[in-house]
mmCIF file of C-alpha atoms and ligand atoms in Angstrom:
data_model
loop_
_atom_site.group_PDB
_atom_site.id
_atom_site.type_symbol
_atom_site.label_atom_id
_atom_site.label_comp_id
_atom_site.label_asym_id
_atom_site.label_seq_id
_atom_site.Cartn_x
_atom_site.Cartn_y
_atom_site.Cartn_z
ATOM 1 C CA MET A 1 -6.497 7.810 5.876
ATOM 2 C CA THR A 2 -4.607 6.764 8.952
ATOM 3 C CA LEU A 3 -4.050 7.560 12.544
ATOM 4 C CA THR A 4 -1.460 10.266 12.011
ATOM 5 C CA ASP A 5 1.272 10.425 14.581
ATOM 6 C CA PHE A 6 0.531 12.544 17.565
ATOM 7 C CA PRO A 7 3.604 14.450 18.796
ATOM 8 C CA ALA A 8 3.308 13.309 22.410
ATOM 9 C CA ALA A 9 3.183 9.704 21.243
ATOM 10 C CA THR A 10 5.982 9.908 18.700
ATOM 11 C CA LEU A 11 8.378 11.782 20.939
ATOM 12 C CA GLY A 12 7.678 9.547 23.904
ATOM 13 C CA VAL A 13 6.476 12.521 25.957
ATOM 14 C CA ALA A 14 3.771 11.549 28.421
ATOM 15 C CA PRO A 15 0.537 13.399 27.599
ATOM 16 C CA VAL A 16 -1.019 15.575 30.296
ATOM 17 C CA VAL A 17 -4.095 13.691 31.433
ATOM 18 C CA PRO A 18 -6.728 15.656 33.344
ATOM 19 C CA ALA A 19 -7.492 14.247 36.797
ATOM 20 C CA GLY A 20 -10.186 11.579 36.733
ATOM 21 C CA LEU A 21 -9.643 10.524 33.111
ATOM 22 C CA PRO A 22 -7.998 7.174 32.351
ATOM 23 C CA VAL A 23 -4.572 7.282 30.690
ATOM 24 C CA GLU A 24 -4.964 4.502 28.174
ATOM 25 C CA VAL A 25 -7.554 2.097 26.794
ATOM 26 C CA THR A 26 -7.345 -1.454 28.088
ATOM 27 C CA ASP A 27 -6.686 -4.240 25.566
ATOM 28 C CA HIS A 28 -10.377 -5.110 25.701
ATOM 29 C CA GLU A 29 -11.418 -1.491 25.029
ATOM 30 C CA MET A 30 -8.854 -1.241 22.229
ATOM 31 C CA ALA A 31 -10.326 -4.319 20.542
ATOM 32 C CA ARG A 32 -13.805 -2.803 20.745
ATOM 33 C CA TYR A 33 -12.668 0.543 19.279
ATOM 34 C CA ILE A 34 -10.824 -1.247 16.470
ATOM 35 C CA GLU A 35 -14.026 -3.087 15.592
ATOM 36 C CA LEU A 36 -16.158 0.044 15.790
ATOM 37 C CA ILE A 37 -13.832 2.087 13.556
ATOM 38 C CA TYR A 38 -13.609 -0.805 11.117
ATOM 39 C CA GLU A 39 -17.393 -1.175 10.912
ATOM 40 C CA ARG A 40 -17.892 2.519 10.328
ATOM 41 C CA THR A 41 -14.997 3.385 8.003
ATOM 42 C CA GLY A 42 -13.476 0.165 6.654
ATOM 43 C CA ILE A 43 -10.147 0.978 8.306
ATOM 44 C CA ARG A 44 -8.530 -1.551 10.597
ATOM 45 C CA ILE A 45 -6.283 0.136 13.111
ATOM 46 C CA SER A 46 -3.329 -1.784 14.470
ATOM 47 C CA PRO A 47 -3.593 -2.833 18.152
ATOM 48 C CA GLN A 48 -0.122 -1.293 18.519
ATOM 49 C CA LYS A 49 -1.635 2.175 18.126
ATOM 50 C CA LYS A 50 -3.099 1.986 21.626
ATOM 51 C CA THR A 51 -1.372 5.075 23.018
ATOM 52 C CA LEU A 52 -2.151 7.082 19.932
ATOM 53 C CA LEU A 53 -5.810 6.100 19.912
ATOM 54 C CA SER A 54 -6.092 6.782 23.651
ATOM 55 C CA ASN A 55 -4.690 10.291 23.238
ATOM 56 C CA ARG A 56 -7.090 11.033 20.432
ATOM 57 C CA VAL A 57 -10.192 9.603 22.097
ATOM 58 C CA ARG A 58 -9.373 11.308 25.411
ATOM 59 C CA ARG A 59 -9.982 14.679 23.727
ATOM 60 C CA ARG A 60 -13.540 13.540 23.028
ATOM 61 C CA LEU A 61 -13.943 12.341 26.630
ATOM 62 C CA LYS A 62 -13.139 15.861 27.783
ATOM 63 C CA GLU A 63 -15.521 17.456 25.282
ATOM 64 C CA THR A 64 -18.436 15.139 25.936
ATOM 65 C CA GLY A 65 -17.975 14.636 29.682
ATOM 66 C CA ALA A 66 -17.760 10.852 29.224
ATOM 67 C CA ARG A 67 -16.376 9.141 32.334
ATOM 68 C CA GLY A 68 -14.004 6.833 30.510
ATOM 69 C CA PHE A 69 -13.212 4.992 27.290
ATOM 70 C CA THR A 70 -15.966 2.404 27.749
ATOM 71 C CA ASP A 71 -18.504 5.084 28.586
ATOM 72 C CA TYR A 72 -17.626 7.003 25.403
ATOM 73 C CA TYR A 73 -17.609 3.801 23.345
ATOM 74 C CA ASN A 74 -21.139 2.961 24.555
ATOM 75 C CA HIS A 75 -22.195 6.533 23.775
ATOM 76 C CA LEU A 76 -20.915 6.235 20.164
ATOM 77 C CA ARG A 77 -22.605 2.864 19.735
ATOM 78 C CA ARG A 78 -25.952 4.390 20.671
ATOM 79 C CA LEU A 79 -25.608 7.327 18.233
ATOM 80 C CA ARG A 80 -26.774 7.371 14.639
ATOM 81 C CA PRO A 81 -23.872 7.495 12.133
ATOM 82 C CA ASN A 82 -24.831 11.049 11.104
ATOM 83 C CA ASP A 83 -24.649 12.389 14.660
ATOM 84 C CA PRO A 84 -22.189 15.318 14.984
ATOM 85 C CA GLU A 85 -20.285 13.397 17.679
ATOM 86 C CA TRP A 86 -19.434 10.703 15.151
ATOM 87 C CA GLU A 87 -18.087 13.418 12.899
ATOM 88 C CA ALA A 88 -15.979 14.820 15.769
ATOM 89 C CA PHE A 89 -14.689 11.346 16.615
ATOM 90 C CA LEU A 90 -13.727 10.564 13.004
ATOM 91 C CA GLN A 91 -12.090 13.969 12.739
ATOM 92 C CA GLU A 92 -9.852 13.022 15.686
ATOM 93 C CA ILE A 93 -8.821 9.625 14.460
ATOM 94 C CA THR A 94 -8.308 10.253 10.744
ATOM 95 C CA THR A 95 -6.130 12.494 8.642
ATOM 96 C CA HIS A 96 -7.519 14.781 5.978
ATOM 97 C CA GLU A 97 -4.094 15.574 4.543
ATOM 98 C CA THR A 98 -4.467 16.818 0.988
ATOM 99 C CA PHE A 99 -3.355 19.684 -1.238
ATOM 100 C CA LEU A 100 -3.933 20.934 -4.759
ATOM 101 C CA PHE A 101 -1.891 19.277 -7.531
ATOM 102 C CA ARG A 102 -0.820 16.433 -5.238
ATOM 103 C CA ASP A 103 0.989 13.843 -7.406
ATOM 104 C CA GLU A 104 1.776 16.383 -10.119
ATOM 105 C CA GLY A 105 2.523 13.719 -12.764
ATOM 106 C CA GLN A 106 -1.083 12.572 -12.644
ATOM 107 C CA TRP A 107 -2.344 16.120 -13.206
ATOM 108 C CA GLU A 108 0.071 16.587 -16.113
ATOM 109 C CA TRP A 109 -1.485 13.514 -17.686
ATOM 110 C CA PHE A 110 -5.008 14.833 -16.977
ATOM 111 C CA ARG A 111 -4.345 18.306 -18.339
ATOM 112 C CA ASN A 112 -1.996 17.514 -21.247
ATOM 113 C CA GLU A 113 -3.275 14.147 -22.466
ATOM 114 C CA TYR A 114 -6.699 13.247 -21.169
ATOM 115 C CA LEU A 115 -8.473 16.585 -21.595
ATOM 116 C CA PRO A 116 -7.019 17.393 -25.055
ATOM 117 C CA GLY A 117 -8.168 13.889 -26.069
ATOM 118 C CA CYS A 118 -11.691 14.717 -24.868
ATOM 119 C CA ALA A 119 -11.618 18.033 -26.752
ATOM 120 C CA ALA A 120 -10.479 16.312 -29.968
ATOM 121 C CA GLY A 121 -13.175 13.654 -29.523
ATOM 122 C CA ALA A 122 -15.859 16.318 -29.135
ATOM 123 C CA ARG A 123 -14.624 18.214 -32.198
ATOM 124 C CA GLY A 124 -14.610 15.012 -34.241
ATOM 125 C CA GLY A 125 -18.087 14.072 -33.010
ATOM 126 C CA SER A 126 -17.020 10.831 -31.304
ATOM 127 C CA ARG A 127 -18.052 12.061 -27.842
ATOM 128 C CA SER A 128 -20.396 14.572 -26.277
ATOM 129 C CA ARG A 129 -19.296 17.734 -24.465
ATOM 130 C CA GLN A 130 -20.169 16.164 -21.135
ATOM 131 C CA LEU A 131 -17.567 15.355 -18.489
ATOM 132 C CA ARG A 132 -18.312 13.724 -15.156
ATOM 133 C CA ILE A 133 -15.567 13.396 -12.566
ATOM 134 C CA TRP A 134 -15.709 11.886 -9.069
ATOM 135 C CA SER A 135 -13.165 12.763 -6.410
ATOM 136 C CA ALA A 136 -13.867 9.954 -3.929
ATOM 137 C CA ALA A 137 -12.693 10.622 -0.343
ATOM 138 C CA CYS A 138 -12.015 14.208 -1.364
ATOM 139 C CA SER A 139 -11.253 15.558 2.107
ATOM 140 C CA THR A 140 -11.404 19.382 1.809
ATOM 141 C CA GLY A 141 -11.904 19.327 -1.953
ATOM 142 C CA ASP A 142 -8.366 20.065 -3.150
ATOM 143 C CA GLU A 143 -8.444 17.238 -5.725
ATOM 144 C CA ALA A 144 -11.807 18.370 -7.127
ATOM 145 C CA PHE A 145 -10.608 21.964 -7.463
ATOM 146 C CA THR A 146 -7.384 20.775 -9.109
ATOM 147 C CA ALA A 147 -9.480 18.943 -11.703
ATOM 148 C CA ALA A 148 -11.505 22.147 -12.202
ATOM 149 C CA CYS A 149 -8.315 24.214 -12.751
ATOM 150 C CA CYS A 150 -7.102 21.750 -15.387
ATOM 151 C CA ILE A 151 -10.461 21.727 -17.164
ATOM 152 C CA ALA A 152 -10.740 25.526 -17.169
ATOM 153 C CA ASP A 153 -7.243 25.662 -18.672
ATOM 154 C CA ALA A 154 -7.244 22.737 -21.094
ATOM 155 C CA LEU A 155 -10.742 22.970 -22.555
ATOM 156 C CA PRO A 156 -10.759 26.297 -24.393
ATOM 157 C CA ASP A 157 -14.516 26.056 -24.851
ATOM 158 C CA ALA A 158 -15.109 24.876 -21.242
ATOM 159 C CA PRO A 159 -18.286 27.023 -20.831
ATOM 160 C CA GLN A 160 -19.869 25.013 -23.663
ATOM 161 C CA TRP A 161 -19.178 21.762 -21.856
ATOM 162 C CA HIS A 162 -21.431 20.245 -19.248
ATOM 163 C CA VAL A 163 -18.875 19.560 -16.514
ATOM 164 C CA ARG A 164 -19.726 18.089 -13.143
ATOM 165 C CA ILE A 165 -16.998 17.330 -10.611
ATOM 166 C CA LEU A 166 -18.414 15.623 -7.560
ATOM 167 C CA GLY A 167 -16.339 15.429 -4.380
ATOM 168 C CA THR A 168 -17.441 13.101 -1.586
ATOM 169 C CA ASP A 169 -16.033 12.213 1.815
ATOM 170 C CA ILE A 170 -17.198 10.393 4.926
ATOM 171 C CA GLY A 171 -16.547 13.553 6.956
ATOM 172 C CA THR A 172 -19.338 16.113 6.778
ATOM 173 C CA GLY A 173 -17.002 18.806 8.164
ATOM 174 C CA ALA A 174 -14.551 18.108 5.340
ATOM 175 C CA VAL A 175 -17.183 18.400 2.604
ATOM 176 C CA GLU A 176 -18.607 21.586 4.157
ATOM 177 C CA GLN A 177 -15.115 23.057 4.113
ATOM 178 C CA ALA A 178 -14.669 21.866 0.514
ATOM 179 C CA GLY A 179 -17.853 23.688 -0.491
ATOM 180 C CA THR A 180 -16.379 27.054 0.556
ATOM 181 C CA GLY A 181 -13.625 26.766 -2.079
ATOM 182 C CA VAL A 182 -11.207 28.506 0.286
ATOM 183 C CA PHE A 183 -7.636 27.231 0.583
ATOM 184 C CA GLY A 184 -4.654 28.161 2.712
ATOM 185 C CA GLU A 185 -1.140 28.755 1.454
ATOM 186 C CA ARG A 186 -0.084 25.217 2.364
ATOM 187 C CA ALA A 187 -2.806 23.666 0.194
ATOM 188 C CA MET A 188 -1.879 26.075 -2.625
ATOM 189 C CA LYS A 189 1.869 25.398 -2.577
ATOM 190 C CA LEU A 190 1.918 23.503 -5.920
ATOM 191 C CA VAL A 191 -0.624 25.670 -7.736
ATOM 192 C CA PRO A 192 1.144 27.321 -10.684
ATOM 193 C CA GLU A 193 1.410 31.108 -10.435
ATOM 194 C CA SER A 194 -0.649 31.634 -13.587
ATOM 195 C CA TYR A 195 -3.467 29.483 -12.155
ATOM 196 C CA ARG A 196 -3.450 31.458 -8.910
ATOM 197 C CA ARG A 197 -3.916 34.647 -10.890
ATOM 198 C CA ARG A 198 -6.578 33.287 -13.236
ATOM 199 C CA PHE A 199 -8.648 31.038 -10.988
ATOM 200 C CA PHE A 200 -8.267 32.289 -7.384
ATOM 201 C CA ARG A 201 -8.690 35.534 -5.492
ATOM 202 C CA LYS A 202 -6.559 36.318 -2.442
ATOM 203 C CA LEU A 203 -8.740 37.155 0.522
ATOM 204 C CA ALA A 204 -7.865 40.505 2.041
ATOM 205 C CA GLY A 205 -6.037 40.353 5.354
ATOM 206 C CA ALA A 206 -5.649 36.565 5.282
ATOM 207 C CA ASN A 207 -3.304 34.091 3.716
ATOM 208 C CA LEU A 208 -6.268 32.437 2.074
ATOM 209 C CA TRP A 209 -7.322 31.950 -1.509
ATOM 210 C CA GLN A 210 -10.913 31.845 -2.737
ATOM 211 C CA ALA A 211 -11.678 29.807 -5.859
ATOM 212 C CA CYS A 212 -13.371 31.904 -8.569
ATOM 213 C CA PRO A 213 -16.794 31.065 -10.054
ATOM 214 C CA VAL A 214 -15.113 29.612 -13.162
ATOM 215 C CA LEU A 215 -14.076 26.761 -10.841
ATOM 216 C CA THR A 216 -16.845 26.697 -8.232
ATOM 217 C CA ARG A 217 -19.568 26.290 -10.844
ATOM 218 C CA MET A 218 -18.038 22.958 -11.897
ATOM 219 C CA VAL A 219 -17.823 21.375 -8.430
ATOM 220 C CA ALA A 220 -20.310 19.964 -5.935
ATOM 221 C CA PHE A 221 -19.685 18.149 -2.673
ATOM 222 C CA ARG A 222 -21.626 15.750 -0.503
ATOM 223 C CA GLN A 223 -21.094 13.231 2.252
ATOM 224 C CA HIS A 224 -20.616 9.627 1.155
ATOM 225 C CA ASN A 225 -19.126 6.574 2.818
ATOM 226 C CA LEU A 226 -17.183 4.373 0.384
ATOM 227 C CA LEU A 227 -18.646 1.339 2.151
ATOM 228 C CA ASP A 228 -22.057 2.369 0.779
ATOM 229 C CA PRO A 229 -23.160 2.109 -2.875
ATOM 230 C CA MET A 230 -22.667 5.245 -4.974
ATOM 231 C CA ARG A 231 -25.930 6.596 -6.304
ATOM 232 C CA ASP A 232 -24.397 9.211 -8.666
ATOM 233 C CA GLY A 233 -22.587 8.461 -11.873
ATOM 234 C CA PRO A 234 -21.532 6.906 -14.098
ATOM 235 C CA PHE A 235 -18.308 8.912 -14.189
ATOM 236 C CA ASP A 236 -15.740 9.409 -16.943
ATOM 237 C CA VAL A 237 -12.893 9.590 -14.431
ATOM 238 C CA VAL A 238 -12.761 8.628 -10.753
ATOM 239 C CA PHE A 239 -9.940 9.844 -8.527
ATOM 240 C CA LEU A 240 -9.524 7.463 -5.597
ATOM 241 C CA LYS A 241 -6.391 8.445 -3.745
ATOM 242 C CA ASN A 242 -4.820 8.007 -0.335
ATOM 243 C CA VAL A 243 -7.822 6.404 1.281
ATOM 244 C CA LEU A 244 -7.918 2.650 0.672
ATOM 245 C CA ILE A 245 -4.354 2.157 1.863
ATOM 246 C CA TYR A 246 -5.530 1.612 5.426
ATOM 247 C CA PHE A 247 -8.695 -0.337 4.610
ATOM 248 C CA ALA A 248 -8.966 -3.954 5.693
ATOM 249 C CA PRO A 249 -9.034 -6.354 2.693
ATOM 250 C CA ASP A 250 -12.774 -7.034 2.893
ATOM 251 C CA SER A 251 -13.719 -3.360 3.220
ATOM 252 C CA LYS A 252 -11.371 -2.507 0.353
ATOM 253 C CA ARG A 253 -13.169 -5.128 -1.756
ATOM 254 C CA ARG A 254 -16.554 -3.663 -0.812
ATOM 255 C CA ALA A 255 -15.480 -0.072 -1.550
ATOM 256 C CA MET A 256 -13.962 -1.134 -4.860
ATOM 257 C CA GLU A 257 -17.222 -2.802 -5.948
ATOM 258 C CA HIS A 258 -18.968 0.542 -5.478
ATOM 259 C CA VAL A 259 -16.209 2.480 -7.215
ATOM 260 C CA ARG A 260 -15.989 0.090 -10.173
ATOM 261 C CA SER A 261 -19.684 0.229 -10.881
ATOM 262 C CA ALA A 262 -19.650 4.045 -10.746
ATOM 263 C CA ILE A 263 -17.168 4.239 -13.659
ATOM 264 C CA ARG A 264 -18.749 4.272 -17.118
ATOM 265 C CA PRO A 265 -17.633 1.559 -19.551
ATOM 266 C CA GLY A 266 -14.364 2.850 -21.043
ATOM 267 C CA GLY A 267 -13.970 5.290 -18.141
ATOM 268 C CA LEU A 268 -10.827 5.724 -16.063
ATOM 269 C CA LEU A 269 -9.742 5.163 -12.488
ATOM 270 C CA VAL A 270 -6.872 7.220 -11.079
ATOM 271 C CA SER A 271 -5.555 5.756 -7.845
ATOM 272 C CA GLY A 272 -3.060 6.896 -5.252
ATOM 273 C CA PRO A 273 0.528 5.701 -5.706
ATOM 274 C CA ALA A 274 0.160 3.154 -2.869
ATOM 275 C CA GLU A 275 -3.553 2.343 -3.009
ATOM 276 C CA GLY A 276 -3.019 -1.389 -3.593
ATOM 277 C CA ILE A 277 -6.090 -1.968 -5.752
ATOM 278 C CA GLY A 278 -4.517 -4.239 -8.406
ATOM 279 C CA GLU A 279 -6.517 -7.348 -7.568
ATOM 280 C CA HIS A 280 -9.781 -5.366 -7.634
ATOM 281 C CA VAL A 281 -9.346 -4.050 -11.178
ATOM 282 C CA LYS A 282 -8.237 -7.237 -12.904
ATOM 283 C CA GLU A 283 -10.672 -6.784 -15.784
ATOM 284 C CA PHE A 284 -9.463 -3.177 -16.309
ATOM 285 C CA THR A 285 -6.607 -2.255 -18.665
ATOM 286 C CA ARG A 286 -3.598 -0.946 -16.758
ATOM 287 C CA LEU A 287 -2.381 2.126 -18.657
ATOM 288 C CA ARG A 288 0.035 3.359 -15.967
ATOM 289 C CA PRO A 289 0.719 2.022 -12.446
ATOM 290 C CA TRP A 290 -1.954 4.421 -11.143
ATOM 291 C CA LEU A 291 -4.278 4.548 -14.187
ATOM 292 C CA HIS A 292 -6.796 1.870 -15.154
ATOM 293 C CA ARG A 293 -9.431 1.771 -17.890
ATOM 294 C CA ARG A 294 -12.734 -0.024 -17.393
ATOM 295 C CA PRO A 295 -13.573 -2.288 -20.335
ATOM 296 C CA GLN A 296 -16.190 -1.025 -22.809
HETATM 297 C C1 SAM B 301 -5.763 11.518 3.268
HETATM 298 S S1 SAM B 301 -7.324 12.076 2.763
HETATM 299 C C2 SAM B 301 -7.156 11.937 0.997
HETATM 300 C C3 SAM B 301 -7.678 13.154 0.277
HETATM 301 C C4 SAM B 301 -7.428 13.155 -1.232
HETATM 302 N N1 SAM B 301 -8.073 12.020 -1.868
HETATM 303 C C5 SAM B 301 -5.959 13.166 -1.556
HETATM 304 O O1 SAM B 301 -5.419 12.136 -1.952
HETATM 305 O O2 SAM B 301 -5.316 14.206 -1.414
HETATM 306 C C6 SAM B 301 -8.336 10.653 3.167
HETATM 307 C C7 SAM B 301 -9.810 10.996 3.239
HETATM 308 O O3 SAM B 301 -10.531 9.760 3.219
HETATM 309 C C8 SAM B 301 -11.718 9.958 3.957
HETATM 310 N N2 SAM B 301 -12.306 8.653 4.276
HETATM 311 C C9 SAM B 301 -11.858 7.742 5.150
HETATM 312 N N3 SAM B 301 -12.650 6.672 5.197
HETATM 313 C C10 SAM B 301 -13.634 6.906 4.308
HETATM 314 C C11 SAM B 301 -14.768 6.162 3.901
HETATM 315 N N4 SAM B 301 -15.060 4.976 4.413
HETATM 316 N N5 SAM B 301 -15.564 6.718 2.956
HETATM 317 C C12 SAM B 301 -15.291 7.921 2.414
HETATM 318 N N6 SAM B 301 -14.233 8.682 2.785
HETATM 319 C C13 SAM B 301 -13.408 8.163 3.716
HETATM 320 C C14 SAM B 301 -11.236 10.763 5.159
HETATM 321 O O4 SAM B 301 -12.298 11.435 5.804
HETATM 322 C C15 SAM B 301 -10.208 11.706 4.528
HETATM 323 O O5 SAM B 301 -10.758 12.964 4.231
#
């Protein structure tokens, strides 16, 4: 998650600021917003992102009728973390960029190595037909549905398995969207043609795809902040991708404590290509740069 570049800021075009609203946060206000965002999400925004942050927050000033950046800051401070305004604020300042089959090599491993290994283990009696997956910071659920596609394909007797894929995200809007199982063409760009036909239904009159029950019955979504302990689990595999890259070191450590203890002994952690979690999984076995096994 990051403050994605806002066109007006990147192109150097001055944003149109409605009369009466301040143009930019002061250094003091910036410092307070940095602290607030850090406390709530674990992300430490660079003070250099002042213009970007101002443009984003100004949209909330307009929506809420706040008189300025300090007024809105005080308003957020008074609200409970589950207030819809917090959700709207986080939506403005974070990116939910995701798509199905992102990092295809990881999904090839999951589908062609990991799942056949599980199937062989179940046939040989060395493991049960239970599979628990966590897509942490799942955004709109694309990762969770990708896991479901692979399972439906690679486990021929999938209906006999007890599969639970849990997707969680700090954003309640994101997890609500994930629960619909509806994806646009952009999110579907890497989904193989045969999977589209078998596991999705094109919605009439829209360029949208609805996941079929064979997938939706495996997945569940709920709100969860990685800075808080995880009450579900333990999981066989945790996908933790493209979220910790912008966390401050201490919040990354805290999130990783929660993630580590949610993985069952012998279970696996799949991280994003640039997650930077090496020092937090020292006791794990590194199988690939992005794949770590928790000791038994
Ligand atoms: C770029 S998306 C990554 C989605 C998916 N994991 C992927 O790699 O395609 C980052 C997600 O992290 C979520 N996020 C940010 N901070 C979080 C936190 N403290 N706890 C849980 N989720 C968080 C954001 O809401 C956003 O949906």
